[in-house]
JSON list of C-alpha atoms in Angstrom, two decimals:
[
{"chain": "A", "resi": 17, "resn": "UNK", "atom": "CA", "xyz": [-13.15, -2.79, -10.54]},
{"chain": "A", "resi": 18, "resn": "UNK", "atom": "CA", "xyz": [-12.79, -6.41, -10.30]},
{"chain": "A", "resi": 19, "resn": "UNK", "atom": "CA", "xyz": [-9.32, -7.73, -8.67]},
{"chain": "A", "resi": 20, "resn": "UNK", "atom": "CA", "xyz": [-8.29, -11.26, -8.44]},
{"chain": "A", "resi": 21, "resn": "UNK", "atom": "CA", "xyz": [-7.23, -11.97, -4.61]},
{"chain": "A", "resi": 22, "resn": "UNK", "atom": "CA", "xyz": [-6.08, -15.03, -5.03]},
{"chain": "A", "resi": 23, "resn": "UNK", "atom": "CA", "xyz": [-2.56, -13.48, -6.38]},
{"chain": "A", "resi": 24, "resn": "UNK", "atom": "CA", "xyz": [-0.37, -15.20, -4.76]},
{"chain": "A", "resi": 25, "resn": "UNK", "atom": "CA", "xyz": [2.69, -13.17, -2.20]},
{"chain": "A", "resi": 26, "resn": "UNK", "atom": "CA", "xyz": [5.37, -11.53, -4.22]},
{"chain": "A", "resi": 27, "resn": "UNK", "atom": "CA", "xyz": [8.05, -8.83, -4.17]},
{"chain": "A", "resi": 28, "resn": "UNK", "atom": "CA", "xyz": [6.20, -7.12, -6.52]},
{"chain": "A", "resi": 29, "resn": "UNK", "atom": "CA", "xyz": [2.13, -5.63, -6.37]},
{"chain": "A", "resi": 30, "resn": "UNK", "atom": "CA", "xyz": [0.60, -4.41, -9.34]},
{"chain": "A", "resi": 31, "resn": "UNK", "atom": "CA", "xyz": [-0.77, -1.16, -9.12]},
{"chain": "A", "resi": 32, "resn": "UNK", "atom": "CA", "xyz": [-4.30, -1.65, -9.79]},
{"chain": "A", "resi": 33, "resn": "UNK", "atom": "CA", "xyz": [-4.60, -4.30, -7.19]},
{"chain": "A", "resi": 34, "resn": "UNK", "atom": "CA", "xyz": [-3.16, -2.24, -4.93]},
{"chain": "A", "resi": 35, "resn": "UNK", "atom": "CA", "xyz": [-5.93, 0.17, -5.64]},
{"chain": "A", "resi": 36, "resn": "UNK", "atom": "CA", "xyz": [-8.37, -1.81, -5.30]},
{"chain": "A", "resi": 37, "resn": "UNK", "atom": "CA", "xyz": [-7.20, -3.37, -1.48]},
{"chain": "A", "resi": 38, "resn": "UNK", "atom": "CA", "xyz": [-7.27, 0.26, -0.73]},
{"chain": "A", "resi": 39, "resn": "UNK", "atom": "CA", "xyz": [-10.93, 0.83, -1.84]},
{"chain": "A", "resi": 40, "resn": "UNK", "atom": "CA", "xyz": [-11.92, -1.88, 0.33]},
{"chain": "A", "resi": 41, "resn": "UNK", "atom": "CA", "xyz": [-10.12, -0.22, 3.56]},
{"chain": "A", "resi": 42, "resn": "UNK", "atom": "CA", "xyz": [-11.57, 2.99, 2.39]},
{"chain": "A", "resi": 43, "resn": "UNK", "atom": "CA", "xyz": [-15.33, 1.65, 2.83]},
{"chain": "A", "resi": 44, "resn": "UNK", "atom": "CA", "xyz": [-14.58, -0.20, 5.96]},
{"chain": "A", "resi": 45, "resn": "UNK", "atom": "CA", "xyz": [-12.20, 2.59, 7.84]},
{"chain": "A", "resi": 46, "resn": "UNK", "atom": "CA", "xyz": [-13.03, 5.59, 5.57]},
{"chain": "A", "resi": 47, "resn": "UNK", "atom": "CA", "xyz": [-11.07, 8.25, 3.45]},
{"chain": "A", "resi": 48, "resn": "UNK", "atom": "CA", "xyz": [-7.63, 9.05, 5.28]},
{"chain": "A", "resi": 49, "resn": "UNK", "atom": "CA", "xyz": [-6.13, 12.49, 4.76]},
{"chain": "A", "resi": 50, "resn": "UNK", "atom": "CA", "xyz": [-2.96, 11.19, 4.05]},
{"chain": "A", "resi": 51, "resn": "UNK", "atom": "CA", "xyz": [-1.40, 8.00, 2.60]},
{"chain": "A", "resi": 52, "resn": "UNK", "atom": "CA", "xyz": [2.02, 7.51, 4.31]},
{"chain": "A", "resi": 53, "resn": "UNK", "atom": "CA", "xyz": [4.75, 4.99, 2.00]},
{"chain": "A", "resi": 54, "resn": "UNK", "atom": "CA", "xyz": [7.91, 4.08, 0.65]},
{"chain": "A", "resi": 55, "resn": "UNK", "atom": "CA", "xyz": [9.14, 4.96, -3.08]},
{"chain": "A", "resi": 56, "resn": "UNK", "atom": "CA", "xyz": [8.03, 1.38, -3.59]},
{"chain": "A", "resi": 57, "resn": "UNK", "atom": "CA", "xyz": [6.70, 0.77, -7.54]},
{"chain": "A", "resi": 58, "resn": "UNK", "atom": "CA", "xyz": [4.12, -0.44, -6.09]},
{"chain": "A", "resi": 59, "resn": "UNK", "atom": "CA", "xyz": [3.28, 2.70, -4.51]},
{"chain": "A", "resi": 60, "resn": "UNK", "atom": "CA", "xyz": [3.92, 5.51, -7.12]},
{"chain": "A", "resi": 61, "resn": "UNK", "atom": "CA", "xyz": [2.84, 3.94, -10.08]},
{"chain": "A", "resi": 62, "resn": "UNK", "atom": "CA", "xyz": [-0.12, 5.83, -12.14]},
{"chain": "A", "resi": 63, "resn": "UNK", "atom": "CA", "xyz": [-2.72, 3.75, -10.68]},
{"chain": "A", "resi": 64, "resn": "UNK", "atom": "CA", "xyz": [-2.12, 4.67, -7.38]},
{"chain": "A", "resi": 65, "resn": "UNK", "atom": "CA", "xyz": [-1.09, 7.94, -7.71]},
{"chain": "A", "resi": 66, "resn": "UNK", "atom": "CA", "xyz": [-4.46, 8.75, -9.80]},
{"chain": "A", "resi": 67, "resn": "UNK", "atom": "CA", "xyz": [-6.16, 7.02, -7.13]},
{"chain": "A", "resi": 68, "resn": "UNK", "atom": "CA", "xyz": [-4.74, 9.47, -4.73]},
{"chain": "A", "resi": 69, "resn": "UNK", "atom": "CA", "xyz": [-5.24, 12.57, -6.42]},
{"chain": "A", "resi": 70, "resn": "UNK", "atom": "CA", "xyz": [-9.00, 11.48, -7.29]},
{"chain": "A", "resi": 71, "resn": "UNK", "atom": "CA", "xyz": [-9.52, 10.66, -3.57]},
{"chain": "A", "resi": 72, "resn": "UNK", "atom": "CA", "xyz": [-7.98, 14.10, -2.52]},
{"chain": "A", "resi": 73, "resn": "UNK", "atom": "CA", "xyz": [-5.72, 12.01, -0.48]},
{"chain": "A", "resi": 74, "resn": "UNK", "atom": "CA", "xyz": [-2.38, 13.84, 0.24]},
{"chain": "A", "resi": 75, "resn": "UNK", "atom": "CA", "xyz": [0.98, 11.57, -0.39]},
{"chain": "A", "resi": 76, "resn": "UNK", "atom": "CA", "xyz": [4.16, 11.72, 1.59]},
{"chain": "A", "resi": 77, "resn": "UNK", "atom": "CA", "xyz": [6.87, 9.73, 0.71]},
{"chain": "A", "resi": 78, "resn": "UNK", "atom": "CA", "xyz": [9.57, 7.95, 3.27]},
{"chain": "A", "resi": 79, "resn": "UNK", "atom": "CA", "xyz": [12.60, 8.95, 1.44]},
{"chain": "A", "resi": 80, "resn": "UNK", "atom": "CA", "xyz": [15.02, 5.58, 0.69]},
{"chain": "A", "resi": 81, "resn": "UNK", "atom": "CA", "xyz": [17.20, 4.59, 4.18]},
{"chain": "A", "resi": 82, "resn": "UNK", "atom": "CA", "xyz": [14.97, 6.66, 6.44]},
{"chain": "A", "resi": 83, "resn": "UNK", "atom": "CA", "xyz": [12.66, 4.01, 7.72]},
{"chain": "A", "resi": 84, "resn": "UNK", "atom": "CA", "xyz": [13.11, 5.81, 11.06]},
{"chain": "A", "resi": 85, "resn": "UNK", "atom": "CA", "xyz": [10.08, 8.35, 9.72]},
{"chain": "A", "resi": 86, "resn": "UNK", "atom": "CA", "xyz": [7.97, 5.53, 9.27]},
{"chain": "A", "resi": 87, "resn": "UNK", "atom": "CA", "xyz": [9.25, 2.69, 11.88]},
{"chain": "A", "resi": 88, "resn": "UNK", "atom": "CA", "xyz": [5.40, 1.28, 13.05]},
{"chain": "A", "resi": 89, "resn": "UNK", "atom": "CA", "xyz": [5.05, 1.20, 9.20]},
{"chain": "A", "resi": 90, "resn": "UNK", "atom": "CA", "xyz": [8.75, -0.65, 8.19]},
{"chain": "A", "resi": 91, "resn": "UNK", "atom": "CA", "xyz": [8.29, -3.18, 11.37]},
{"chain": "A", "resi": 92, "resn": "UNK", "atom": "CA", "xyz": [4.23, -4.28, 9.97]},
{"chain": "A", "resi": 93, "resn": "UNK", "atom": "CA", "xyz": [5.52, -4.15, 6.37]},
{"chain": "A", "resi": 94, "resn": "UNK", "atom": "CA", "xyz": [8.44, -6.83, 7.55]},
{"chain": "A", "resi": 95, "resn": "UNK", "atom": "CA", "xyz": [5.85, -8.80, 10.03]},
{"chain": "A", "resi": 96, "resn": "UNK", "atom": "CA", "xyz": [3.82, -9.29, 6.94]},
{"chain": "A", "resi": 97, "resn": "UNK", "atom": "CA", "xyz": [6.01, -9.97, 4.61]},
{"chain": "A", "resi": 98, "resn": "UNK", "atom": "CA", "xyz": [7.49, -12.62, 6.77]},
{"chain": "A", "resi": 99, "resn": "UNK", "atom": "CA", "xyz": [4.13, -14.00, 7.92]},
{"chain": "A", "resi": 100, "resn": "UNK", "atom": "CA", "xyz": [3.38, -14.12, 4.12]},
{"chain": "A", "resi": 101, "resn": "UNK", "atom": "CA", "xyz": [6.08, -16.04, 2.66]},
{"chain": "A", "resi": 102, "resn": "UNK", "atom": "CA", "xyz": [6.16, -17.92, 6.03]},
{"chain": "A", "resi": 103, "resn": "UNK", "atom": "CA", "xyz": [2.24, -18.84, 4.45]},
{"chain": "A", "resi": 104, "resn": "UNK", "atom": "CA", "xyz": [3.48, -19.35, 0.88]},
{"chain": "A", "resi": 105, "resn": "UNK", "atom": "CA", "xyz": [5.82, -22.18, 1.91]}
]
């Protein structure tokens, strides 16, 4: 699957090339047993939920105003973000 990676940031990921970043990890780190997220779009869509189910990757989902479950994940997701648009600008 080809993805373009010169999108540039946005609120928004499409689900394929979210697939596709997560290929890429796969071969470098390998297959997790779980994939750990928010309810984000980005996240739950088809494309990543087939990609999921065809990787026998099990999901669990940080239900909305919990980030406590998840707070390495919430604090990286903001660092990004902000180093991101921080780039963009």
């Amino acid at each position: 699957m080809e993805v373009d990676r010169k999108q540039p940031a946005d609120t928004l990921l499409p689900g394929l090339w979210v697939v596709g970043e997560l290929d890429l990890i796969i071969v470098w780190r390998g297959r997790p047993a779980m994939r750990v997220s928010h309810n984000g779009t980005e996240l739950t869509g088809m494309a990543v939920l087939r990609f999921s189910y065809e990787r026998r990757i099990e999901r669990h989902y940080i239900p909305p105003c919990k980030p406590t479950q998840n707070a390495f994940s919430y604090r990286f997701n903001a660092r990004l973000r902000d180093g991101l648009h921080n780039e963009t600008l």
